Amino acid sequence: MIEKEQRISIANNDIASAFFGTGDENFRYLRGLCPADISARGSDIYVKGAADEVDQATELVNSLIDIVDHEGQLTINDINYVDKLIKRGEKARHNEIVSGTIITTVRGKAVKAKTLGQKKYVQSIMDNDVVFGIGPAGTGKTYLAVVMAVRALKNKDVERIVLVRPAVEAGEKLGFLPGDFMEKVNPYLRPLYDGLFDVLGVDVTQRYIERNIIEIAPLAYMRGRTLNSAFIILDEAQNTTPQQMKMFLTRLGFGSKAVITGDITQVDLPKEEFSGLIEVQKILSRVEGVAFDYLTKEDVIRHPLVQKIIDAYETHGS
């Protein structure tokens, strides 16, 4: 076995600090991930071991430094994602993974696609009038759709945003909840509100809702309508029936765009009902102007344990 040693120097102290992380958290995690021996003296990193392991670890370290150089920070999610790309033999440079700033939130945070899957999804929304974003929880499919809707509204590409969810409960009964129908379904629309609050702020969101620039409604309220110059998002679409999916898609009017998001592994419909999100993949797969983007567990940007939980469920067959 050919042994090799490589030194990587980080000249900028701020970059070095962000790379190593608080209490060297990032560096300790990195060391546990790589088969090569990784150590540090000051801001110099030393990689030692079998030649192929050293080469792979060196590429990973340089790619992570590249992320810090552009973003000013590094997370465990970043380390995991770049490591998987490199092990698959894919390029992992920052500008090839991360999109440009889509929008800046009310707190001044730049929102960007953070994975190759997310970047492709965002591009699909730009290029097509109907986009299906299908994938597990935590992949950003709903949040990025909301961000793109706000971006279109701010750019005056559309006049309003319509956010829709089917009123299907995960093992719960709406009838037992207090209040009228809208009050009953309001908790199921919460993720859409959260995305809007993050991007626009609470006050602006509420003002837009009062002026009907933003409408948040259950799917049942879409029947019989035609939506022109609107950015429409159907969230949790795995819980639509085929008839509801057809009804929703035929609401699209002139100058409008629709994004349909869902996780086909989390269908809450009664067993006798078939998911419209599963069926529509066969029906519209060859229709021009319609795009299907499949986000995977590798696009998960929540706590690193979420990926492991998804893996465990897949292994168990649930």
mmCIF file of C-alpha atoms in Angstrom:
data_model
loop_
_atom_site.group_PDB
_atom_site.id
_atom_site.type_symbol
_atom_site.label_atom_id
_atom_site.label_comp_id
_atom_site.label_asym_id
_atom_site.label_seq_id
_atom_site.Cartn_x
_atom_site.Cartn_y
_atom_site.Cartn_z
ATOM 1 C CA MET A 1 0.000 0.000 0.000
ATOM 2 C CA ILE A 2 1.346 3.399 -1.027
ATOM 3 C CA GLU A 3 1.409 5.887 1.870
ATOM 4 C CA LYS A 4 0.957 9.581 1.265
ATOM 5 C CA GLU A 5 0.853 12.800 3.267
ATOM 6 C CA GLN A 6 -0.690 16.103 2.208
ATOM 7 C CA ARG A 7 -0.677 19.523 3.845
ATOM 8 C CA ILE A 8 -3.516 22.015 3.260
ATOM 9 C CA SER A 9 -3.018 25.571 4.510
ATOM 10 C CA ILE A 10 -5.854 27.981 5.263
ATOM 11 C CA ALA A 11 -4.351 31.443 4.982
ATOM 12 C CA ASN A 12 -7.392 33.408 6.176
ATOM 13 C CA ASN A 13 -8.064 33.173 9.926
ATOM 14 C CA ASP A 14 -11.807 33.853 9.540
ATOM 15 C CA ILE A 15 -12.116 31.030 7.004
ATOM 16 C CA ALA A 16 -10.109 28.736 9.277
ATOM 17 C CA SER A 17 -12.345 29.565 12.247
ATOM 18 C CA ALA A 18 -15.551 28.817 10.315
ATOM 19 C CA PHE A 19 -14.024 25.676 8.794
ATOM 20 C CA PHE A 20 -13.085 24.179 12.186
ATOM 21 C CA GLY A 21 -16.412 25.243 13.749
ATOM 22 C CA THR A 22 -17.360 26.144 17.300
ATOM 23 C CA GLY A 23 -15.202 24.089 19.661
ATOM 24 C CA ASP A 24 -13.723 22.385 16.568
ATOM 25 C CA GLU A 25 -17.098 20.651 16.036
ATOM 26 C CA ASN A 26 -16.779 20.548 12.238
ATOM 27 C CA PHE A 27 -13.211 19.288 12.311
ATOM 28 C CA ARG A 28 -13.994 16.501 14.782
ATOM 29 C CA TYR A 29 -16.913 15.386 12.620
ATOM 30 C CA LEU A 30 -14.721 15.486 9.502
ATOM 31 C CA ARG A 31 -12.054 13.341 11.159
ATOM 32 C CA GLY A 32 -14.662 10.737 12.077
ATOM 33 C CA LEU A 33 -15.921 10.657 8.508
ATOM 34 C CA CYS A 34 -12.631 10.080 6.676
ATOM 35 C CA PRO A 35 -10.616 6.846 6.684
ATOM 36 C CA ALA A 36 -7.404 8.858 6.226
ATOM 37 C CA ASP A 37 -5.754 10.317 9.329
ATOM 38 C CA ILE A 38 -6.493 14.055 9.571
ATOM 39 C CA SER A 39 -4.792 16.364 12.045
ATOM 40 C CA ALA A 40 -4.235 20.098 12.415
ATOM 41 C CA ARG A 41 -1.498 22.403 13.611
ATOM 42 C CA GLY A 42 -2.706 25.963 13.722
ATOM 43 C CA SER A 43 -4.550 26.582 10.462
ATOM 44 C CA ASP A 44 -2.588 23.883 8.615
ATOM 45 C CA ILE A 45 -4.367 20.579 8.011
ATOM 46 C CA TYR A 46 -2.376 17.359 7.517
ATOM 47 C CA VAL A 47 -3.837 14.322 5.780
ATOM 48 C CA LYS A 48 -1.975 11.010 5.991
ATOM 49 C CA GLY A 49 -2.746 7.462 4.895
ATOM 50 C CA ALA A 50 -3.273 5.342 1.788
ATOM 51 C CA ALA A 51 -2.830 7.425 -1.383
ATOM 52 C CA ASP A 52 -6.421 7.081 -2.602
ATOM 53 C CA GLU A 53 -7.813 7.896 0.860
ATOM 54 C CA VAL A 54 -5.575 10.956 1.155
ATOM 55 C CA ASP A 55 -6.614 12.173 -2.306
ATOM 56 C CA GLN A 56 -10.300 11.807 -1.447
ATOM 57 C CA ALA A 57 -9.935 13.504 1.944
ATOM 58 C CA THR A 58 -7.895 16.329 0.396
ATOM 59 C CA GLU A 59 -10.593 16.939 -2.204
ATOM 60 C CA LEU A 60 -13.209 16.987 0.562
ATOM 61 C CA VAL A 61 -11.243 19.475 2.695
ATOM 62 C CA ASN A 62 -10.610 21.787 -0.267
ATOM 63 C CA SER A 63 -14.294 21.661 -1.265
ATOM 64 C CA LEU A 64 -15.350 22.538 2.289
ATOM 65 C CA ILE A 65 -12.892 25.437 2.405
ATOM 66 C CA ASP A 66 -14.427 26.582 -0.884
ATOM 67 C CA ILE A 67 -17.890 26.588 0.747
ATOM 68 C CA VAL A 68 -16.632 28.637 3.703
ATOM 69 C CA ASP A 69 -14.922 31.063 1.330
ATOM 70 C CA HIS A 70 -18.242 31.724 -0.456
ATOM 71 C CA GLU A 71 -20.770 31.333 2.383
ATOM 72 C CA GLY A 72 -18.789 32.387 5.451
ATOM 73 C CA GLN A 73 -19.960 29.290 7.334
ATOM 74 C CA LEU A 74 -19.906 25.503 7.308
ATOM 75 C CA THR A 75 -22.423 23.024 8.716
ATOM 76 C CA ILE A 76 -22.450 19.284 9.386
ATOM 77 C CA ASN A 77 -25.026 19.011 6.589
ATOM 78 C CA ASP A 78 -22.529 20.594 4.185
ATOM 79 C CA ILE A 79 -19.831 18.114 5.212
ATOM 80 C CA ASN A 80 -22.138 15.122 4.783
ATOM 81 C CA TYR A 81 -23.436 16.262 1.416
ATOM 82 C CA VAL A 82 -20.055 17.090 -0.132
ATOM 83 C CA ASP A 83 -18.590 13.836 1.215
ATOM 84 C CA LYS A 84 -21.316 11.816 -0.531
ATOM 85 C CA LEU A 85 -20.793 13.691 -3.806
ATOM 86 C CA ILE A 86 -17.054 13.024 -3.779
ATOM 87 C CA LYS A 87 -17.516 9.343 -2.926
ATOM 88 C CA ARG A 88 -19.849 9.074 -5.927
ATOM 89 C CA GLY A 89 -17.191 10.640 -8.116
ATOM 90 C CA GLU A 90 -19.151 13.855 -8.707
ATOM 91 C CA LYS A 91 -17.787 17.385 -8.728
ATOM 92 C CA ALA A 92 -18.292 19.178 -5.443
ATOM 93 C CA ARG A 93 -17.233 22.774 -6.050
ATOM 94 C CA HIS A 94 -19.406 25.378 -4.402
ATOM 95 C CA ASN A 95 -20.557 27.168 -7.567
ATOM 96 C CA GLU A 96 -21.727 23.870 -9.082
ATOM 97 C CA ILE A 97 -23.789 22.883 -6.025
ATOM 98 C CA VAL A 98 -25.273 26.124 -4.723
ATOM 99 C CA SER A 99 -27.501 28.429 -6.743
ATOM 100 C CA GLY A 100 -27.190 32.182 -6.680
ATOM 101 C CA THR A 101 -29.326 34.098 -4.183
ATOM 102 C CA ILE A 102 -32.988 33.480 -4.994
ATOM 103 C CA ILE A 103 -34.291 36.064 -2.563
ATOM 104 C CA THR A 104 -33.238 37.833 0.622
ATOM 105 C CA THR A 105 -35.430 37.270 3.666
ATOM 106 C CA VAL A 106 -36.801 40.015 5.858
ATOM 107 C CA ARG A 107 -33.888 39.344 8.253
ATOM 108 C CA GLY A 108 -31.358 39.855 5.465
ATOM 109 C CA LYS A 109 -30.543 36.166 4.982
ATOM 110 C CA ALA A 110 -29.764 35.088 1.415
ATOM 111 C CA VAL A 111 -31.873 32.090 0.374
ATOM 112 C CA LYS A 112 -30.091 29.703 -2.006
ATOM 113 C CA ALA A 113 -30.524 26.167 -3.252
ATOM 114 C CA LYS A 114 -28.038 24.149 -1.190
ATOM 115 C CA THR A 115 -27.843 20.843 -3.095
ATOM 116 C CA LEU A 116 -27.685 19.738 -6.726
ATOM 117 C CA GLY A 117 -31.252 18.422 -6.433
ATOM 118 C CA GLN A 118 -32.510 21.710 -5.039
ATOM 119 C CA LYS A 119 -30.649 23.685 -7.700
ATOM 120 C CA LYS A 120 -32.250 21.613 -10.480
ATOM 121 C CA TYR A 121 -35.672 21.992 -8.829
ATOM 122 C CA VAL A 122 -35.359 25.789 -8.689
ATOM 123 C CA GLN A 123 -34.242 25.891 -12.328
ATOM 124 C CA SER A 124 -37.228 23.743 -13.324
ATOM 125 C CA ILE A 125 -39.587 26.220 -11.645
ATOM 126 C CA MET A 126 -37.968 29.023 -13.636
ATOM 127 C CA ASP A 127 -38.236 27.106 -16.923
ATOM 128 C CA ASN A 128 -41.670 25.443 -16.691
ATOM 129 C CA ASP A 129 -45.268 26.439 -15.960
ATOM 130 C CA VAL A 130 -46.081 23.256 -14.027
ATOM 131 C CA VAL A 131 -43.491 21.597 -11.767
ATOM 132 C CA PHE A 132 -43.855 18.594 -9.493
ATOM 133 C CA GLY A 133 -41.406 18.520 -6.578
ATOM 134 C CA ILE A 134 -41.473 15.004 -5.122
ATOM 135 C CA GLY A 135 -39.325 13.892 -2.201
ATOM 136 C CA PRO A 136 -39.072 13.180 1.529
ATOM 137 C CA ALA A 137 -39.440 15.605 4.409
ATOM 138 C CA GLY A 138 -36.679 18.140 4.893
ATOM 139 C CA THR A 139 -35.625 18.473 1.253
ATOM 140 C CA GLY A 140 -36.902 22.052 1.027
ATOM 141 C CA LYS A 141 -39.477 21.330 -1.671
ATOM 142 C CA THR A 142 -42.259 23.399 -0.057
ATOM 143 C CA TYR A 143 -40.024 26.158 1.297
ATOM 144 C CA LEU A 144 -38.256 26.691 -2.043
ATOM 145 C CA ALA A 145 -41.604 26.740 -3.851
ATOM 146 C CA VAL A 146 -42.809 29.493 -1.474
ATOM 147 C CA VAL A 147 -39.542 31.390 -1.984
ATOM 148 C CA MET A 148 -39.921 31.179 -5.772
ATOM 149 C CA ALA A 149 -43.534 32.356 -5.486
ATOM 150 C CA VAL A 150 -42.513 35.421 -3.459
ATOM 151 C CA ARG A 151 -39.710 36.084 -5.946
ATOM 152 C CA ALA A 152 -42.187 35.991 -8.851
ATOM 153 C CA LEU A 153 -44.522 38.353 -6.976
ATOM 154 C CA LYS A 154 -41.724 40.819 -6.192
ATOM 155 C CA ASN A 155 -40.548 40.716 -9.825
ATOM 156 C CA LYS A 156 -44.175 41.395 -10.923
ATOM 157 C CA ASP A 157 -44.220 38.150 -12.933
ATOM 158 C CA VAL A 158 -47.501 37.341 -11.161
ATOM 159 C CA GLU A 159 -50.108 39.416 -9.345
ATOM 160 C CA ARG A 160 -50.875 37.010 -6.526
ATOM 161 C CA ILE A 161 -49.842 33.828 -4.734
ATOM 162 C CA VAL A 162 -52.291 31.013 -4.021
ATOM 163 C CA LEU A 163 -51.175 28.355 -1.541
ATOM 164 C CA VAL A 164 -53.280 25.212 -1.376
ATOM 165 C CA ARG A 165 -53.366 22.063 0.754
ATOM 166 C CA PRO A 166 -55.760 19.103 0.804
ATOM 167 C CA ALA A 167 -57.609 18.854 4.128
ATOM 168 C CA VAL A 168 -56.556 15.272 4.788
ATOM 169 C CA GLU A 169 -55.401 14.406 8.280
ATOM 170 C CA ALA A 170 -52.563 12.103 9.271
ATOM 171 C CA GLY A 171 -54.712 9.751 11.333
ATOM 172 C CA GLU A 172 -56.842 12.540 12.832
ATOM 173 C CA LYS A 173 -60.437 13.662 12.309
ATOM 174 C CA LEU A 174 -61.268 17.249 11.371
ATOM 175 C CA GLY A 175 -64.811 16.903 12.684
ATOM 176 C CA PHE A 176 -63.600 16.693 16.263
ATOM 177 C CA LEU A 177 -61.649 19.945 16.055
ATOM 178 C CA PRO A 178 -63.336 23.190 17.245
ATOM 179 C CA GLY A 179 -64.281 26.043 14.932
ATOM 180 C CA ASP A 180 -65.595 26.457 11.389
ATOM 181 C CA PHE A 181 -64.073 24.712 8.355
ATOM 182 C CA MET A 182 -61.269 27.259 7.798
ATOM 183 C CA GLU A 183 -60.357 27.179 11.491
ATOM 184 C CA LYS A 184 -60.248 23.386 11.342
ATOM 185 C CA VAL A 185 -57.874 23.250 8.348
ATOM 186 C CA ASN A 186 -55.699 26.198 9.446
ATOM 187 C CA PRO A 187 -53.211 23.977 11.351
ATOM 188 C CA TYR A 188 -52.639 21.971 8.153
ATOM 189 C CA LEU A 189 -51.692 25.165 6.309
ATOM 190 C CA ARG A 190 -49.124 26.131 8.943
ATOM 191 C CA PRO A 191 -45.986 25.089 6.975
ATOM 192 C CA LEU A 192 -47.043 27.472 4.203
ATOM 193 C CA TYR A 193 -47.460 30.327 6.683
ATOM 194 C CA ASP A 194 -44.054 29.537 8.192
ATOM 195 C CA GLY A 195 -42.352 29.852 4.797
ATOM 196 C CA LEU A 196 -44.051 33.182 4.134
ATOM 197 C CA PHE A 197 -43.234 34.538 7.595
ATOM 198 C CA ASP A 198 -39.564 33.642 7.112
ATOM 199 C CA VAL A 199 -39.279 35.327 3.719
ATOM 200 C CA LEU A 200 -41.660 38.295 4.011
ATOM 201 C CA GLY A 201 -42.083 38.723 7.754
ATOM 202 C CA VAL A 202 -45.329 38.389 9.716
ATOM 203 C CA ASP A 203 -46.624 41.940 9.142
ATOM 204 C CA VAL A 204 -46.155 41.952 5.350
ATOM 205 C CA THR A 205 -47.599 38.440 5.028
ATOM 206 C CA GLN A 206 -50.715 39.374 6.993
ATOM 207 C CA ARG A 207 -51.127 42.577 4.983
ATOM 208 C CA TYR A 208 -50.869 40.637 1.709
ATOM 209 C CA ILE A 209 -53.407 38.095 2.960
ATOM 210 C CA GLU A 210 -55.833 40.886 3.941
ATOM 211 C CA ARG A 211 -55.468 42.416 0.451
ATOM 212 C CA ASN A 212 -55.891 38.976 -1.181
ATOM 213 C CA ILE A 213 -52.448 39.221 -2.778
ATOM 214 C CA ILE A 214 -51.719 35.986 -0.930
ATOM 215 C CA GLU A 215 -54.496 33.431 -0.562
ATOM 216 C CA ILE A 216 -54.094 30.308 1.568
ATOM 217 C CA ALA A 217 -56.899 27.814 1.161
ATOM 218 C CA PRO A 218 -57.868 24.144 1.333
ATOM 219 C CA LEU A 219 -58.039 22.303 -1.990
ATOM 220 C CA ALA A 220 -61.836 22.079 -1.830
ATOM 221 C CA TYR A 221 -62.015 25.869 -2.345
ATOM 222 C CA MET A 222 -60.370 25.594 -5.790
ATOM 223 C CA ARG A 223 -63.251 23.890 -7.571
ATOM 224 C CA GLY A 224 -64.865 25.975 -10.301
ATOM 225 C CA ARG A 225 -62.158 28.673 -10.315
ATOM 226 C CA THR A 226 -59.707 29.851 -12.963
ATOM 227 C CA LEU A 227 -56.537 31.443 -11.618
ATOM 228 C CA ASN A 228 -54.856 33.989 -13.913
ATOM 229 C CA SER A 229 -51.498 35.701 -13.293
ATOM 230 C CA ALA A 230 -50.963 33.644 -10.153
ATOM 231 C CA PHE A 231 -48.230 31.491 -8.653
ATOM 232 C CA ILE A 232 -50.091 28.474 -7.247
ATOM 233 C CA ILE A 233 -48.578 25.926 -4.887
ATOM 234 C CA LEU A 234 -50.296 22.663 -3.999
ATOM 235 C CA ASP A 235 -48.561 21.231 -0.938
ATOM 236 C CA GLU A 236 -48.924 17.686 0.475
ATOM 237 C CA ALA A 237 -50.185 16.631 -2.957
ATOM 238 C CA GLN A 238 -49.767 12.933 -2.141
ATOM 239 C CA ASN A 239 -53.060 13.329 -0.263
ATOM 240 C CA THR A 240 -55.054 14.317 -3.342
ATOM 241 C CA THR A 241 -57.204 11.817 -5.212
ATOM 242 C CA PRO A 242 -56.760 11.541 -9.011
ATOM 243 C CA GLN A 243 -59.962 13.555 -9.473
ATOM 244 C CA GLN A 244 -58.735 16.312 -7.141
ATOM 245 C CA MET A 245 -55.361 16.449 -8.907
ATOM 246 C CA LYS A 246 -57.063 16.861 -12.297
ATOM 247 C CA MET A 247 -59.352 19.528 -10.837
ATOM 248 C CA PHE A 248 -56.396 21.457 -9.418
ATOM 249 C CA LEU A 249 -54.269 21.300 -12.577
ATOM 250 C CA THR A 250 -57.144 22.574 -14.723
ATOM 251 C CA ARG A 251 -57.438 25.727 -12.561
ATOM 252 C CA LEU A 252 -54.321 27.131 -14.259
ATOM 253 C CA GLY A 253 -55.082 30.347 -16.131
ATOM 254 C CA PHE A 254 -53.097 32.727 -18.357
ATOM 255 C CA GLY A 255 -49.799 33.988 -16.960
ATOM 256 C CA SER A 256 -49.882 31.471 -14.105
ATOM 257 C CA LYS A 257 -47.416 28.938 -12.774
ATOM 258 C CA ALA A 258 -48.095 25.916 -10.552
ATOM 259 C CA VAL A 259 -45.769 23.967 -8.272
ATOM 260 C CA ILE A 260 -47.058 20.723 -6.783
ATOM 261 C CA THR A 261 -45.118 19.242 -3.867
ATOM 262 C CA GLY A 262 -45.464 15.974 -2.006
ATOM 263 C CA ASP A 263 -43.928 12.844 -0.549
ATOM 264 C CA ILE A 264 -45.330 9.685 -2.140
ATOM 265 C CA THR A 265 -44.062 7.600 0.807
ATOM 266 C CA GLN A 266 -46.361 9.486 3.226
ATOM 267 C CA VAL A 267 -49.875 9.068 1.786
ATOM 268 C CA ASP A 268 -52.607 9.660 4.397
ATOM 269 C CA LEU A 269 -55.573 8.841 2.160
ATOM 270 C CA PRO A 270 -57.922 5.978 3.100
ATOM 271 C CA LYS A 271 -56.621 2.633 1.825
ATOM 272 C CA GLU A 272 -59.306 2.431 -0.870
ATOM 273 C CA GLU A 273 -58.223 5.800 -2.332
ATOM 274 C CA PHE A 274 -55.353 6.099 -4.837
ATOM 275 C CA SER A 275 -52.959 9.062 -4.683
ATOM 276 C CA GLY A 276 -53.315 11.552 -7.516
ATOM 277 C CA LEU A 277 -49.625 12.465 -7.150
ATOM 278 C CA ILE A 278 -48.617 8.877 -7.943
ATOM 279 C CA GLU A 279 -50.983 8.604 -10.907
ATOM 280 C CA VAL A 280 -50.112 11.972 -12.451
ATOM 281 C CA GLN A 281 -46.488 10.914 -12.985
ATOM 282 C CA LYS A 282 -47.669 8.426 -15.619
ATOM 283 C CA ILE A 283 -50.237 10.737 -17.203
ATOM 284 C CA LEU A 284 -48.124 13.904 -17.631
ATOM 285 C CA SER A 285 -44.596 12.509 -17.918
ATOM 286 C CA ARG A 286 -44.305 13.469 -21.612
ATOM 287 C CA VAL A 287 -46.255 16.744 -21.619
ATOM 288 C CA GLU A 288 -44.102 19.703 -22.656
ATOM 289 C CA GLY A 289 -44.012 22.488 -20.083
ATOM 290 C CA VAL A 290 -44.521 20.027 -17.209
ATOM 291 C CA ALA A 291 -41.450 18.979 -15.182
ATOM 292 C CA PHE A 292 -40.981 16.323 -12.515
ATOM 293 C CA ASP A 293 -38.144 16.856 -10.048
ATOM 294 C CA TYR A 294 -37.288 14.125 -7.585
ATOM 295 C CA LEU A 295 -35.513 15.230 -4.439
ATOM 296 C CA THR A 296 -33.900 12.483 -2.359
ATOM 297 C CA LYS A 297 -32.667 11.920 1.174
ATOM 298 C CA GLU A 298 -29.355 13.458 0.047
ATOM 299 C CA ASP A 299 -31.172 16.778 -0.432
ATOM 300 C CA VAL A 300 -32.365 16.794 3.195
ATOM 301 C CA ILE A 301 -31.199 19.992 4.877
ATOM 302 C CA ARG A 302 -32.582 19.395 8.354
ATOM 303 C CA HIS A 303 -30.759 17.771 11.265
ATOM 304 C CA PRO A 304 -28.343 15.068 9.986
ATOM 305 C CA LEU A 305 -30.371 12.481 11.933
ATOM 306 C CA VAL A 306 -33.282 13.016 9.506
ATOM 307 C CA GLN A 307 -31.287 11.307 6.738
ATOM 308 C CA LYS A 308 -30.531 8.382 9.058
ATOM 309 C CA ILE A 309 -34.206 8.122 10.028
ATOM 310 C CA ILE A 310 -35.212 8.011 6.345
ATOM 311 C CA ASP A 311 -32.577 5.321 5.732
ATOM 312 C CA ALA A 312 -33.865 3.266 8.657
ATOM 313 C CA TYR A 313 -37.449 3.387 7.433
ATOM 314 C CA GLU A 314 -36.378 2.448 3.898
ATOM 315 C CA THR A 315 -34.441 -0.533 5.278
ATOM 316 C CA HIS A 316 -37.446 -1.574 7.354
ATOM 317 C CA GLY A 317 -39.696 -1.253 4.303
ATOM 318 C CA SER A 318 -42.105 1.230 5.877
#
